[in-house]
CSV table of C-alpha atoms in Angstrom, one decimal:
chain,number,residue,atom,x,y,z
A,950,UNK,CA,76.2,157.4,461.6
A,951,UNK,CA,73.8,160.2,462.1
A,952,UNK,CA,72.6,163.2,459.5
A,953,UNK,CA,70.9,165.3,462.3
A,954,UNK,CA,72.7,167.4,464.0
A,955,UNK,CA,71.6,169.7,467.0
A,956,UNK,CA,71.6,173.2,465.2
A,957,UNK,CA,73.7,176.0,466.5
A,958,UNK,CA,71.4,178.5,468.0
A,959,UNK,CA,68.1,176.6,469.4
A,960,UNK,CA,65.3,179.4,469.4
A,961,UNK,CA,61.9,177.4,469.8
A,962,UNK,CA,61.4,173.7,470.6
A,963,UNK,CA,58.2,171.6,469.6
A,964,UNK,CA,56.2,169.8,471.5
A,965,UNK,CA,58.0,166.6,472.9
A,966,UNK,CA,61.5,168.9,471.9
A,967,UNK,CA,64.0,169.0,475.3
A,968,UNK,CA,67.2,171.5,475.3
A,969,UNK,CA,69.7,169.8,476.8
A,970,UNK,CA,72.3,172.6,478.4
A,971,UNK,CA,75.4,173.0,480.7
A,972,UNK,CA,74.7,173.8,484.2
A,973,UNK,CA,75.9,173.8,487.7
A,974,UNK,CA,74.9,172.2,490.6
A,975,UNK,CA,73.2,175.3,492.2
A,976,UNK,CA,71.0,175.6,489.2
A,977,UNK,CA,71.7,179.1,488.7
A,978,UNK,CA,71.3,179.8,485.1
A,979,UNK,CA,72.9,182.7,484.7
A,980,UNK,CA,74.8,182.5,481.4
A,981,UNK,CA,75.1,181.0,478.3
A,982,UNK,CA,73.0,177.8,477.5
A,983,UNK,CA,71.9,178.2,480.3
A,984,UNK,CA,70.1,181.5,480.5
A,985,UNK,CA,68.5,180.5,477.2
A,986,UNK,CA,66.6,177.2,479.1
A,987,UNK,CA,65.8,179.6,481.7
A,988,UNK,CA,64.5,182.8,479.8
A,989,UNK,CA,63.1,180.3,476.8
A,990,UNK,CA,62.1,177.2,477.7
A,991,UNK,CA,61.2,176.6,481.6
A,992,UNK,CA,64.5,175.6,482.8
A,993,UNK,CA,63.9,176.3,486.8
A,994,UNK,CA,66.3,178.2,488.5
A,995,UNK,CA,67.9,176.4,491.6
A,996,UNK,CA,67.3,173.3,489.5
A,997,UNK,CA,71.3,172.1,488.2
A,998,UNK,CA,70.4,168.3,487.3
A,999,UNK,CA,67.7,166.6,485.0
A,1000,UNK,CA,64.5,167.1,483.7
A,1001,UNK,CA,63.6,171.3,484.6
A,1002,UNK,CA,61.2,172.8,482.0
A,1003,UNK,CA,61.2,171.9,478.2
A,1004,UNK,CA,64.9,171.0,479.1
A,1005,UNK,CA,67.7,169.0,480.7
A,1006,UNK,CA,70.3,169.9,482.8
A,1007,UNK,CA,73.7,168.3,483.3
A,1008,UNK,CA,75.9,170.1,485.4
A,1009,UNK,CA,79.7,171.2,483.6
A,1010,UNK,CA,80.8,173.6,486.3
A,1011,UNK,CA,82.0,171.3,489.6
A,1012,UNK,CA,85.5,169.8,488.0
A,1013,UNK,CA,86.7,167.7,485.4
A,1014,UNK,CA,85.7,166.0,482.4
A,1015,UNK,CA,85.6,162.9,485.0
A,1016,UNK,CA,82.9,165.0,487.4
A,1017,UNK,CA,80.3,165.0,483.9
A,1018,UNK,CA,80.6,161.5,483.0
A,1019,UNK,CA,77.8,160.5,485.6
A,1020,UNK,CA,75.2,162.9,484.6
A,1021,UNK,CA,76.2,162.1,481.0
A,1022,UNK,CA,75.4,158.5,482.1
A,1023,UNK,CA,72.8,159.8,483.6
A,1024,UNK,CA,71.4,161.3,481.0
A,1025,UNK,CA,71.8,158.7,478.4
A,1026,UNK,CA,69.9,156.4,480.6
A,1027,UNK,CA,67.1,158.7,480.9
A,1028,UNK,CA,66.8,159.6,477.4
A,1029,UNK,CA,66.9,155.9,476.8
A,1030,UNK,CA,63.7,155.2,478.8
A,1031,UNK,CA,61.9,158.1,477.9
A,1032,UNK,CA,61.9,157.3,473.9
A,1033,UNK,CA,58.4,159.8,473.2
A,1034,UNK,CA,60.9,162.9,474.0
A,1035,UNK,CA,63.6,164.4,471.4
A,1036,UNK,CA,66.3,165.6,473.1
A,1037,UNK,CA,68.2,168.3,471.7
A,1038,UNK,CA,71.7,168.3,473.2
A,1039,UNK,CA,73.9,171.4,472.7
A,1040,UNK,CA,78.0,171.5,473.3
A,1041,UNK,CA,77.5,171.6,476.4
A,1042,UNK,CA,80.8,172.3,478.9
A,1043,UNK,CA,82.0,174.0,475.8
A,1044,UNK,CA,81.3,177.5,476.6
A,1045,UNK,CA,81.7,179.2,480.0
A,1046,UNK,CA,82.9,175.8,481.5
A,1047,UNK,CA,85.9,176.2,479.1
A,1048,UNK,CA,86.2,172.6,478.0
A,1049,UNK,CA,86.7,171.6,474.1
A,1050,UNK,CA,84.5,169.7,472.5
A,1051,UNK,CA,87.2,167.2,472.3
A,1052,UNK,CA,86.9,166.3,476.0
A,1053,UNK,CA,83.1,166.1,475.9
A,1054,UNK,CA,82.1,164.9,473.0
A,1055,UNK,CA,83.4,161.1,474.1
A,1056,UNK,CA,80.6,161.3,477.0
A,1057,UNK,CA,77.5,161.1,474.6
A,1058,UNK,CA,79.6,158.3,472.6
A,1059,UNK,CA,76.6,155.6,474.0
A,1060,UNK,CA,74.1,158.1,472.8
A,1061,UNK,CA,75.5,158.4,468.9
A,1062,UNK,CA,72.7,156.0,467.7
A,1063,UNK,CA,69.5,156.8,470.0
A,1064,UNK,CA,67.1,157.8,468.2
A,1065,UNK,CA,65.8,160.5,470.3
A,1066,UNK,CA,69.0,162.0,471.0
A,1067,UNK,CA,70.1,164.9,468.2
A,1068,UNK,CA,73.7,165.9,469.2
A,1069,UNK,CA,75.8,168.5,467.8
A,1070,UNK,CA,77.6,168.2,464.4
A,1071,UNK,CA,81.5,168.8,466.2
A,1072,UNK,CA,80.4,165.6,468.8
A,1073,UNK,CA,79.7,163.2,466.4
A,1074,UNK,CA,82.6,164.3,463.9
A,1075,UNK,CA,84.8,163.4,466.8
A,1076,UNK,CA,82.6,160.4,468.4
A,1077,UNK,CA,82.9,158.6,465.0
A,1078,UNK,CA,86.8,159.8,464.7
């Protein structure tokens, strides 16, 4: 069980900090989370997948819940192997993609005890049930 939580509104990041954000394939950052990692923190545009900037992208926008778990997997795995980096994730798919946090929250379930990975507070309410 965790105590940190990813806070609601993410305004600066430190050094070794990475926003993790909803995107779509195309990479165009046009809204929400989104538009923050690309007016903020260096998210590229045309980049919808990984590492861009101070930030991660996993795309929410191309289908179900079933079409994230990859990059969630994804994701995980990378955060795994790359344990100097914090990664900040926010609800991601929970805004303009118009999922609930219910549906996504069960994807970062392998990443509820990495160390490096700070999830939000509604995720891991529902991750530990």
């Amino acid at each position: 069980m965790t105590d940190r939580f990813t806070p609601e509104f993410i305004t600066e990041l430190k050094p070794g900090e990475i926003f993790v954000f909803g995107s779509n394939l195309g990479g165009f950052h046009a809204g929400g989370a989104a538009r923050v990692a690309n007016q903020k923190f260096g998210a590229e545009w045309g980049v919808g997948v990984g590492l861009t900037g101070q930030c991660y992208a996993i795309p929410t926008m191309q289908g179900g819940v079933e079409t994230i778990k990859p990059y969630t997997d994804e994701f995980v795995a990378f955060a795994a192997q790359h344990p100097e980096l914090t990664f900040l994730v926010t609800r991601i798919g929970c805004g303009i993609a118009g999922f609930r946090d219910e549906e996504i929250a069960p994807l970062f379930a392998d990443a509820l005890d990495a160390p490096n990975v700070v999830l939000p507070e509604s995720f891991v309410n529902i991750i530990n049930g």
